[in-house]
Short mmCIF file of C-alpha atoms and ligand atoms in Angstrom, two decimals:
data_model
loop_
_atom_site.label_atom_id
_atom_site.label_comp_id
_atom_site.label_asym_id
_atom_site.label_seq_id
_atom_site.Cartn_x
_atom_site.Cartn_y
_atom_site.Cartn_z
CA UNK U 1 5.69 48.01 74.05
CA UNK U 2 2.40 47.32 74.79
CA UNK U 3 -1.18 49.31 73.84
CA UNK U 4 -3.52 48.37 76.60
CA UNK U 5 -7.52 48.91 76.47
CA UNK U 6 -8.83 51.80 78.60
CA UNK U 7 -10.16 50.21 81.52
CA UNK U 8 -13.88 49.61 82.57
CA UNK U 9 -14.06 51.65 85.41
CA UNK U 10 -17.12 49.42 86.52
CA UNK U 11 -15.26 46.33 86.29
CA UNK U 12 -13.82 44.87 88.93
CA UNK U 13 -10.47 43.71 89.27
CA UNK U 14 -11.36 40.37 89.54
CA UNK U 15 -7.96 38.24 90.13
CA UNK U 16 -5.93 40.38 88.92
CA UNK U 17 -4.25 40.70 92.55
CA UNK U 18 -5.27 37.51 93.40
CA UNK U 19 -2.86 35.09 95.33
CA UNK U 20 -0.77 31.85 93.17
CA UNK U 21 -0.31 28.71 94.70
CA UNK U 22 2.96 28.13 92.91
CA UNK U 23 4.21 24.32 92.57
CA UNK U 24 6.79 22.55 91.38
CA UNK U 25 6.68 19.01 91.52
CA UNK U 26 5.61 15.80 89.25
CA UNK U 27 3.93 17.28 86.01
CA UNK U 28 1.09 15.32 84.29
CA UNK U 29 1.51 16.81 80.94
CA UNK U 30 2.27 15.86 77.34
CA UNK U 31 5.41 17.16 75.19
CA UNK U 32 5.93 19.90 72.83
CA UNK U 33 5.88 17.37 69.82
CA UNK U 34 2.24 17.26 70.44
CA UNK U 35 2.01 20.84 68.66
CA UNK U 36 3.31 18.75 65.28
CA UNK U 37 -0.53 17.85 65.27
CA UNK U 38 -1.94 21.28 64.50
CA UNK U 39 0.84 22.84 63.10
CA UNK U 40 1.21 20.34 60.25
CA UNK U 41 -1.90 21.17 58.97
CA UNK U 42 -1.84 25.02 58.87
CA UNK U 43 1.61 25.74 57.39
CA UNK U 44 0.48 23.00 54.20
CA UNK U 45 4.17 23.16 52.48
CA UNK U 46 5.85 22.43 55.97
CA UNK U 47 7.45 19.28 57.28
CA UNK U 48 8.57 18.22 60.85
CA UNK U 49 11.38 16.57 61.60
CA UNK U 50 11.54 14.93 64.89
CA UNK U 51 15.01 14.07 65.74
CA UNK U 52 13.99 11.52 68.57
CA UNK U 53 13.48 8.45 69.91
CA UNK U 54 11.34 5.52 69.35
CA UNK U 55 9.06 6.70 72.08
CA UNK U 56 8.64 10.20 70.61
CA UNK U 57 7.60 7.94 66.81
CA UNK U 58 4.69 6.31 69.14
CA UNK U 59 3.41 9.19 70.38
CA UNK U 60 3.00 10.80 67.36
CA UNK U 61 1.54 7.74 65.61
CA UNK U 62 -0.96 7.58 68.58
CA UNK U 63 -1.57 11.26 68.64
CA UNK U 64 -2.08 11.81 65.20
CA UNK U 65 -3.20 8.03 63.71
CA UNK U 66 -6.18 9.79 61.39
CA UNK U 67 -2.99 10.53 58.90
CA UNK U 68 -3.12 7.46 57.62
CA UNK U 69 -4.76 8.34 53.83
CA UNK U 70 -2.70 11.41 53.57
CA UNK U 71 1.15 11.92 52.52
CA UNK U 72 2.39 12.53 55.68
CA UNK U 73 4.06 16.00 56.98
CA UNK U 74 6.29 14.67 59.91
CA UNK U 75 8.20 11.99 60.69
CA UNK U 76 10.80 10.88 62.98
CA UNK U 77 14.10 10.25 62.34
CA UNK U 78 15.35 7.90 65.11
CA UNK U 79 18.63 8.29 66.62
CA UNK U 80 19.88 5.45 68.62
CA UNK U 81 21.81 5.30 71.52
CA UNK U 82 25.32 6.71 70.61
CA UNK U 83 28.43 8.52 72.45
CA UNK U 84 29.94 11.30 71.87
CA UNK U 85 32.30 10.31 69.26
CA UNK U 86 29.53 8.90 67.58
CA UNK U 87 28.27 12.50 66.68
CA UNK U 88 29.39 13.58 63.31
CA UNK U 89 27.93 9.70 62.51
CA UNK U 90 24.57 11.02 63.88
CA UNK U 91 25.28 14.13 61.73
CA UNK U 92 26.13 12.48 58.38
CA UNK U 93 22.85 10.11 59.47
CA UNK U 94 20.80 13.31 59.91
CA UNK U 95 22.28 15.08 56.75
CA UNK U 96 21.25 11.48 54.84
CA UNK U 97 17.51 10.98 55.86
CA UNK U 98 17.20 15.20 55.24
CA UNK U 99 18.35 14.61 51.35
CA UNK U 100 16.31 11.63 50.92
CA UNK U 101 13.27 13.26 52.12
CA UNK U 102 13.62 16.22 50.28
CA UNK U 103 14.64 14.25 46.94
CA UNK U 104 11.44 12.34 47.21
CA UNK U 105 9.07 15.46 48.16
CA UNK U 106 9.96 18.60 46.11
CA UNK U 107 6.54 19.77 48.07
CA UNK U 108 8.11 20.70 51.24
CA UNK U 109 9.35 24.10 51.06
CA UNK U 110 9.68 24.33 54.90
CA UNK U 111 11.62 21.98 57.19
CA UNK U 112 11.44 22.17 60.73
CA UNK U 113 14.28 19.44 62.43
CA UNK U 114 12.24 19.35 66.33
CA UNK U 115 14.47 18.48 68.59
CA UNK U 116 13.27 15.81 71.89
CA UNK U 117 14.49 14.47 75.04
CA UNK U 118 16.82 11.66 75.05
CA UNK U 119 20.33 12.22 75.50
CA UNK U 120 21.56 11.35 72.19
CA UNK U 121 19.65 14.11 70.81
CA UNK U 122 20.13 16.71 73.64
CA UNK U 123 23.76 16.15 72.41
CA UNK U 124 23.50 16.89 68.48
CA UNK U 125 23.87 20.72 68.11
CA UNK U 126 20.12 21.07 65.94
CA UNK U 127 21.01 24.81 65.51
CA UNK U 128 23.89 23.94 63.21
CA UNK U 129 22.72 21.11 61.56
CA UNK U 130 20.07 23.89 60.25
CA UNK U 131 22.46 25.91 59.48
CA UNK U 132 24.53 23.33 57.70
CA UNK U 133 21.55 22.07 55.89
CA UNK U 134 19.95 25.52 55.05
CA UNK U 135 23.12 26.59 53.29
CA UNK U 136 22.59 23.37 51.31
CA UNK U 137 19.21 23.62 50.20
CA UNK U 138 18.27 27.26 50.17
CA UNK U 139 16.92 28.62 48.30
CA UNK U 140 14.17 25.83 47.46
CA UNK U 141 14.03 24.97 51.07
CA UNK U 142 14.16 26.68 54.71
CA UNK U 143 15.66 24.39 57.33
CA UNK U 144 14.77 25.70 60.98
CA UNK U 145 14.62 23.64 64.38
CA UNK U 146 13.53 23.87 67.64
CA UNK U 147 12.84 21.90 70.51
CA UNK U 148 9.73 20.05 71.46
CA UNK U 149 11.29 18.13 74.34
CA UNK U 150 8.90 17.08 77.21
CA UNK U 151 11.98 18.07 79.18
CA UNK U 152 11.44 21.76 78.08
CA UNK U 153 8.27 22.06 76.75
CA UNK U 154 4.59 21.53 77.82
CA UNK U 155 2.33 20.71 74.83
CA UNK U 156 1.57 24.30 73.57
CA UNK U 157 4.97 25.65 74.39
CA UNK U 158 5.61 23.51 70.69
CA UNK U 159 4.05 26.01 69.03
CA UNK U 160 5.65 28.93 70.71
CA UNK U 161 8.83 27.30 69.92
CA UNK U 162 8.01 26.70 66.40
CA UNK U 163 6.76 30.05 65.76
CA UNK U 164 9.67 31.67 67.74
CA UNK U 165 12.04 30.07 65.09
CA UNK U 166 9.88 31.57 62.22
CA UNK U 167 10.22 34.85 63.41
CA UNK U 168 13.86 36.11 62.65
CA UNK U 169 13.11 34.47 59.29
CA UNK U 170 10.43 36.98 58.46
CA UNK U 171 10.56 39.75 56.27
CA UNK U 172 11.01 43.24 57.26
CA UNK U 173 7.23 45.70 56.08
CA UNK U 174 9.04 47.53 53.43
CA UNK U 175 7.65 50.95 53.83
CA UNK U 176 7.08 50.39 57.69
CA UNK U 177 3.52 50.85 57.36
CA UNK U 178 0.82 49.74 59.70
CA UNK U 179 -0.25 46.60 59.70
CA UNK U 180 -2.26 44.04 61.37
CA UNK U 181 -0.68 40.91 62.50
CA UNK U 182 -3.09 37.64 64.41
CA UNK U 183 -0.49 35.45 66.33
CA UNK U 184 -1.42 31.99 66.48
CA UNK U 185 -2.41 28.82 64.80
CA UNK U 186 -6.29 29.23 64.54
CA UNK U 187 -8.25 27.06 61.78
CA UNK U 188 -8.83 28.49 58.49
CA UNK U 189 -12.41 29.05 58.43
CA UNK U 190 -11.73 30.99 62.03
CA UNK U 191 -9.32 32.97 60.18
CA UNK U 192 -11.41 33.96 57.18
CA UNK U 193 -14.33 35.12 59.53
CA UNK U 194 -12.07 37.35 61.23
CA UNK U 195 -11.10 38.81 58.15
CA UNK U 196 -14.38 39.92 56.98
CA UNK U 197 -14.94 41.68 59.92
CA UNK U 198 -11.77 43.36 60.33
CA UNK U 199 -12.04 44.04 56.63
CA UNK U 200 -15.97 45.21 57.59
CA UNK U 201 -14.90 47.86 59.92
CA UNK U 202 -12.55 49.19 58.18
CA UNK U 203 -9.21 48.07 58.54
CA UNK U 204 -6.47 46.64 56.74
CA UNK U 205 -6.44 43.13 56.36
CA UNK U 206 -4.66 41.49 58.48
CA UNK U 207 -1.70 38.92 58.37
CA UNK U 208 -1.26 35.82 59.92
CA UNK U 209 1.41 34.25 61.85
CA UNK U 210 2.16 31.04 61.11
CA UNK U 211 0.73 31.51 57.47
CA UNK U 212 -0.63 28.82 54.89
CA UNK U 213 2.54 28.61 53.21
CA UNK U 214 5.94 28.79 53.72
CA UNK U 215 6.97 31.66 50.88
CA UNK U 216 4.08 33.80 52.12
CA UNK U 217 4.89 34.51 56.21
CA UNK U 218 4.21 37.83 56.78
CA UNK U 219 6.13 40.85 57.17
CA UNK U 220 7.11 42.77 60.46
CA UNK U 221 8.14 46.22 61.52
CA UNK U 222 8.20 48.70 63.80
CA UNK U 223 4.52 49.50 62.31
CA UNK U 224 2.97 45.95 63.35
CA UNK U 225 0.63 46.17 66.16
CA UNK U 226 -0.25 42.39 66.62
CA UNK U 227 -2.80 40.30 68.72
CA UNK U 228 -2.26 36.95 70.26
CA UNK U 229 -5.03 34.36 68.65
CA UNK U 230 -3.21 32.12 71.52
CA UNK U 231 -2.32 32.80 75.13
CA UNK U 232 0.78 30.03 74.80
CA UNK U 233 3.01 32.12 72.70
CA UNK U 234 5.21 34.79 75.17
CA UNK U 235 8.32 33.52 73.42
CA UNK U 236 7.02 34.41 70.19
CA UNK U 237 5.20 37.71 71.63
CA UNK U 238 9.07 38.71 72.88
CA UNK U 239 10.87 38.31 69.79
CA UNK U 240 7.94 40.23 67.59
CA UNK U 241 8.84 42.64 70.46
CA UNK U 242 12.04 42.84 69.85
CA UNK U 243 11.41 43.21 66.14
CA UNK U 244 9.78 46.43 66.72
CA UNK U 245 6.28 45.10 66.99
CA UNK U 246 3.42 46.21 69.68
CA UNK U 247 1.32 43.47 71.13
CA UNK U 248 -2.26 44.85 71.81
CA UNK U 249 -3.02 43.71 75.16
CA UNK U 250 -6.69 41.66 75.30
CA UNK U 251 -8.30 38.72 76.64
CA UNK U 252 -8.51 35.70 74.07
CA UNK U 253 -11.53 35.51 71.19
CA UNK U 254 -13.17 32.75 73.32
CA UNK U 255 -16.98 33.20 73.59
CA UNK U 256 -18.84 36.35 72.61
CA UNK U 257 -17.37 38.51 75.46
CA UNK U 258 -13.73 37.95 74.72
CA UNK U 259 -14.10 38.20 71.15
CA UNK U 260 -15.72 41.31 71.36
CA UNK U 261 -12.80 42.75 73.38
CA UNK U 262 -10.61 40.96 71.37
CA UNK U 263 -11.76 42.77 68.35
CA UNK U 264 -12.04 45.84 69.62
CA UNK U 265 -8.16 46.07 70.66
CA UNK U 266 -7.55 45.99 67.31
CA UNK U 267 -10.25 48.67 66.15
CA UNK U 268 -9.09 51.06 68.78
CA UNK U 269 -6.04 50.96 67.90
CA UNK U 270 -6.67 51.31 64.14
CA UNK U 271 -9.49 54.74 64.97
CA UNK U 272 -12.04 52.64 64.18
CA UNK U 273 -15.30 54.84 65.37
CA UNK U 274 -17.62 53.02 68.12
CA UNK U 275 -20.27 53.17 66.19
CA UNK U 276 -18.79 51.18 63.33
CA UNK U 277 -17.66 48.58 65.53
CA UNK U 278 -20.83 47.98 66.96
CA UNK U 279 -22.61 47.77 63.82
CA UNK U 280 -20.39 45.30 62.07
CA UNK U 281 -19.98 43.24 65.88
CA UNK U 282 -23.65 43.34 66.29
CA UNK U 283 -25.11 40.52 64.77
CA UNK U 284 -22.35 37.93 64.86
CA UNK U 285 -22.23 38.71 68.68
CA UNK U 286 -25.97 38.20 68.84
CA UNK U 287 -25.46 34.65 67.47
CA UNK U 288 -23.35 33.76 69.26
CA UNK U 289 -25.36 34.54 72.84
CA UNK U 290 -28.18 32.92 71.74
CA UNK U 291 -25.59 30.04 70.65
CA UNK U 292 -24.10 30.10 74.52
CA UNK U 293 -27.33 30.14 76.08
CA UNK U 294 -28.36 26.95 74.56
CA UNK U 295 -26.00 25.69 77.21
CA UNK U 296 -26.83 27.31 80.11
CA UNK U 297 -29.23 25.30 81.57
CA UNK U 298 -26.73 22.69 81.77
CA UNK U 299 -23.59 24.68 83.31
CA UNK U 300 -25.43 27.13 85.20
CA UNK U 301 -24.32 27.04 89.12
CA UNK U 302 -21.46 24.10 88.11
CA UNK U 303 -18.04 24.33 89.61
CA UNK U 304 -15.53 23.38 87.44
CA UNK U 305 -11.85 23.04 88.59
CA UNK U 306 -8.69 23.06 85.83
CA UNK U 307 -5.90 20.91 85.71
CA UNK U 308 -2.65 22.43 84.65
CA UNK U 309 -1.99 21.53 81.13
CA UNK U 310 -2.79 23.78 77.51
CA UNK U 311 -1.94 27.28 78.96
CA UNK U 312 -6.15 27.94 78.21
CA UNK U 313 -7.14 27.52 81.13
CA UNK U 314 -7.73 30.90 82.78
CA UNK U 315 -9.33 32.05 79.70
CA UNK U 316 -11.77 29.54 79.51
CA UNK U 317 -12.41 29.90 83.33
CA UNK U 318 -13.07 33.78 82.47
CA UNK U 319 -15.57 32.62 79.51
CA UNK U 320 -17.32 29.55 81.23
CA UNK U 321 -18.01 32.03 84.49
CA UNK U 322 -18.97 35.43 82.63
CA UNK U 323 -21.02 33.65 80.21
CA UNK U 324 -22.20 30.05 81.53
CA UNK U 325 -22.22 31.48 85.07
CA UNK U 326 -20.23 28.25 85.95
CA UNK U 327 -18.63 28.48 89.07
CA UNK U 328 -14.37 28.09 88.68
CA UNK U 329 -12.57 26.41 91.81
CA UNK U 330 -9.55 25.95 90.75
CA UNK U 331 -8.00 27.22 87.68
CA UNK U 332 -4.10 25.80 87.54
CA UNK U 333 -1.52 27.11 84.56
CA UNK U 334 1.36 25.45 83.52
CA UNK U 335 2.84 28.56 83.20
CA UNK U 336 1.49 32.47 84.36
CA UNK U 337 2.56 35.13 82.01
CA UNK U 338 1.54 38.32 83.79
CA UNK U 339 1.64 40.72 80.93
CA UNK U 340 -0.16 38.56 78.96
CA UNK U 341 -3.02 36.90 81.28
CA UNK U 342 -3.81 40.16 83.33
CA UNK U 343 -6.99 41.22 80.63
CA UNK U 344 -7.64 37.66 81.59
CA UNK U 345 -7.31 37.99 85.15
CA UNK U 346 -9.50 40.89 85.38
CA UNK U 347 -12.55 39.36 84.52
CA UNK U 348 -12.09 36.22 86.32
CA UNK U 349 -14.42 36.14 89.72
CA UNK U 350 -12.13 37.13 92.59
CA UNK U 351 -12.09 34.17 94.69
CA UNK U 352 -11.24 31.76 92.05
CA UNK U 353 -8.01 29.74 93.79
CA UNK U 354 -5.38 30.07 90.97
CA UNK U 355 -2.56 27.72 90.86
CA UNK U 356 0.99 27.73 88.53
CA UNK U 357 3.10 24.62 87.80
CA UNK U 358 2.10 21.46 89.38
CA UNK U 359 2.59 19.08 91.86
CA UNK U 360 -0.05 16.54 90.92
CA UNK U 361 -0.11 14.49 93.57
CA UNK U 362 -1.05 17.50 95.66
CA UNK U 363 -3.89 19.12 93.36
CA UNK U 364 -5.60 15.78 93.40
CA UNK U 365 -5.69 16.06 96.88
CA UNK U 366 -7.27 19.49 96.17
CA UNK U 367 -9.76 18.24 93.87
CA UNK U 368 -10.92 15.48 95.59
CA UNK U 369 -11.83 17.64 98.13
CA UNK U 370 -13.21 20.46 96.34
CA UNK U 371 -15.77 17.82 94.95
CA UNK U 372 -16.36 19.92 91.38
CA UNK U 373 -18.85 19.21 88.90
CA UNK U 374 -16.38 18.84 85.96
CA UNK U 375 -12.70 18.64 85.69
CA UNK U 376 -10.54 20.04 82.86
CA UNK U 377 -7.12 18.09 82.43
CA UNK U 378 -4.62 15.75 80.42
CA UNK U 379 -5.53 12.42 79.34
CA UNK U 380 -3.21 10.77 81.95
CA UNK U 381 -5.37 12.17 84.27
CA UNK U 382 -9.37 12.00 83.00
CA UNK U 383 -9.49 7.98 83.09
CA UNK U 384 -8.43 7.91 87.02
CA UNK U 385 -10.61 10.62 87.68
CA UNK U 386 -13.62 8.94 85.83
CA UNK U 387 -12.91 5.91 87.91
CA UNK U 388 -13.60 8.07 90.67
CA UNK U 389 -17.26 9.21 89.90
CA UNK U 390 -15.59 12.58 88.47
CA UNK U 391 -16.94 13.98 85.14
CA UNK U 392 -13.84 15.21 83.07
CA UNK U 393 -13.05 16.86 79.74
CA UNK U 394 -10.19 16.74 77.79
CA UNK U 395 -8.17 19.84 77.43
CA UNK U 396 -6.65 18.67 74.23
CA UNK U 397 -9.60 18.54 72.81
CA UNK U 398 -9.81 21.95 73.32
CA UNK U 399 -6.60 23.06 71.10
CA UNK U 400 -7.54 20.51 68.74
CA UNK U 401 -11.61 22.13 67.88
CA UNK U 402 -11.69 25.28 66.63
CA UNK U 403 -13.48 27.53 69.18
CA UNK U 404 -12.36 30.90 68.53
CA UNK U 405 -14.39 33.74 67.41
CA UNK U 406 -18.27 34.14 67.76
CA UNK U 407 -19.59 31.49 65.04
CA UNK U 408 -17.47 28.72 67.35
CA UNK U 409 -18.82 30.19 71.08
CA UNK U 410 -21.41 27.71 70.45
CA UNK U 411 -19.53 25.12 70.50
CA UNK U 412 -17.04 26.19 72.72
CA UNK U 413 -19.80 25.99 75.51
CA UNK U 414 -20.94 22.53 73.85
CA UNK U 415 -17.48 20.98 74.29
CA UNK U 416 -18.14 21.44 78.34
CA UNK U 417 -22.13 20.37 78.68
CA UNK U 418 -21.11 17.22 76.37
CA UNK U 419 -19.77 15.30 79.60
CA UNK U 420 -23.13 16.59 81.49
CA UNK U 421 -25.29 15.25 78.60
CA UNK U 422 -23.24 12.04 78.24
CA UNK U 423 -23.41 11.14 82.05
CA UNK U 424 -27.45 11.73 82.12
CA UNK U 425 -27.90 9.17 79.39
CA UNK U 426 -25.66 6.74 80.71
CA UNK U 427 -27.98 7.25 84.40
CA UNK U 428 -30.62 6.30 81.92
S1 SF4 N 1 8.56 13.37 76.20
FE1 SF4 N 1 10.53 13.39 75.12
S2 SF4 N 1 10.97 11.23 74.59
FE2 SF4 N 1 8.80 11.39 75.15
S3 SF4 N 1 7.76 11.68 73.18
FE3 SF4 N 1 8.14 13.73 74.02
S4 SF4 N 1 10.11 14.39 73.18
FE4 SF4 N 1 9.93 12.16 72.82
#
């Protein structure tokens, strides 16, 4: 069930009826291991897993090479090339390298096996091995999996696959009071300033999903109203669902604009009086303009065209147009969740050419004819582009910085006029 905002009845409808080009073809995109990188570092008593290849151990050294002075929180257990009757080998191998870890770091209270692409894995039954080793270890350790095969997955969807295994795990709310729940790996100092001012206006604190630590996940009931933090997580969205829980239906807390609507699905639906919420929105929201406008100058009257790749794209399309008055092209998904991106769609300037899956040989067709100012995409992609006289920005980068809520809008709208800034002093 969902609680949806009353609707501006001066607002357009922006895209929200809007054609998709919808392809399916060669995808420039990384894996769902990539998630690993962020999610390692908010649940601090977790450790991943990776039941892969040697190709899978690369990527995450590569990806994530700054853990060198800390103990680190994944690894990857490699699993060679094996047939089928080499299984319960791969099993008793898996079962090993699980007790030695966990003899060696009573720290990890949380064990996530991630599952990847190549056949030898697709063929070991993660689920049970889980099951096998939870029975084993519990209570001092939980022992979930899921997949973060670049088969399956686009980077983000990791997290919604992580997450989605956490969620049968949680706690039922006791009483089955209301509560408050922000879905969604957002940094912690993004997380404590939406605390104060949900906490300012009123309102219970809220919880967050994944939390800290393992032992303290929250609770869920048929009284949690919760708000995606993240527009990658319908999986997770489903199964809170299906717990009971109501998602409040809002555009994302990127920029001023869509953190003030943001915040405000949450008031309404907690009573909290207009007034209250303006007083307590006021000043961060203030900051935060005069933040974005530092940046104007620079992304005023730019188009800007997205490559299909962290599931933020439409949102930041929505915030760089509203509030840098940049002009979007094309804005491509990897995936369009409907009940989820229509907030989203409604602001976005009708005309905007929206695009779903890929076919990349195709949109650089597009692109190179479109000509835009900046391009948003993968890594595979921003080199050969650059080669090409295009600007480009990482979209990684973008999951990887915190930029939600007012106090980041700043630098949200800093992470796009960097590439404007960098090519004027290289013309220099
Ligand atoms: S795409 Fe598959 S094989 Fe490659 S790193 Fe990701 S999970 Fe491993």
């Amino acid at each position: 069930m969902n609680v949806v905002l009353k609707p501006d009845p001066a607002a357009s409808t922006g895209c929200l009826d809007a054609p998709v080009l919808r392809e399916r073809g060669q995808r420039e995109v990384f894996c769902g291991l990539t998630g690993i990188i962020w999610l390692h570092r908010k649940i601090q008593d977790a450790f991943f897993l990776i039941v892969g290849s040697r190709t899978c151990a690369h990527l995450m050294q590569s990806a994530a090479g700054v853990m060198i002075f800390a103990e680190p929180r994944f690894a990857t257990a490699i699993i060679e090339d094996r047939d089928l009757a080499g299984l319960s080998d791969a099993n008793d191998e898996l079962d090993r390298v699980v007790e030695r870890l966990l003899a060696r770091r009573p720290d990890i209270k949380l064990l996530f096996l991630v599952g990847s692409c190549p056949s030898e894995v697709i063929k070991l039954d993660l689920s049970r091995a889980a099951g096998r080793l939870s029975q084993r270890y519990t209570p001092d350790v939980r022992i979930l999996n899921y997949s973060g095969s670049g088969i399956e997955t686009t980077f983000t969807q990791g997290e919604d696959n992580c997450l989605a295994s956490l969620v049968p795990e949680l706690p039922a709310v006791a009483d089955g009071s209301d509560s408050l729940l922000v879905v969604g790996t957002l940094a912690d100092v993004v997380e404590d300033q939406f605390c104060r001012l949900f906490e300012e206006m009123g309102m219970p604190a809220p919880a967050f999903l994944p939390a800290r630590r393992a032992g303290c996940q929250p609770a869920v009931g048929p009284g949690t109203r919760f708000l995606l933090a993240q527009p990658y997580l319908p999986e997770t969205a489903r199964l809170l669902e299906a717990r009971g829980a109501t998602r409040l239906a809002a555009p994302f807390p990127l920029g001023a604009d869509g953190t003030t609507r943001w915040l405000q699905a949450a008031a309404e639906s907690f009573g909290v009086p207009q007034d209250r919420f303006r007083a307590v929105t006021e000043r961060p929201r203030a900051r935060a303009l005069e933040a974005i406008a530092a940046h104007r100058s620079r992304l005023e009257g730019r188009r800007i065209s997205f490559f299909p790749d962290s599931q933020l794209e439409i949102p930041l399309a929505r915030f760089l147009a509203r509030e840098l008055g940049m002009e979007p092209v094309e804005v491509g998904t990897p995936y369009l969740h409907r009940g989820i991106m229509d907030p989203e769609l409604a602001l976005l300037p009708a005309g905007t050419r929206l695009s779903e899956g890929q076919d990349v040989d195709r949109q650089l067709d597009r692109c190179r004819a479109d000509a835009p100012d900046l391009v948003v995409c993968g890594l595979g992609l921003a080199n050969p582009l650059e080669a090409e006289g295009m600007a480009t920005k990482w979209s990684i980068e973008l999951v990887f910085t915190p930029v939600q809520g007012y106090e980041q809008a700043g630098d949200l709208a800093g992470l796009f006029s960097r590439p404007f800034d960098r090519r004027t002093r290289l013309e220099v």
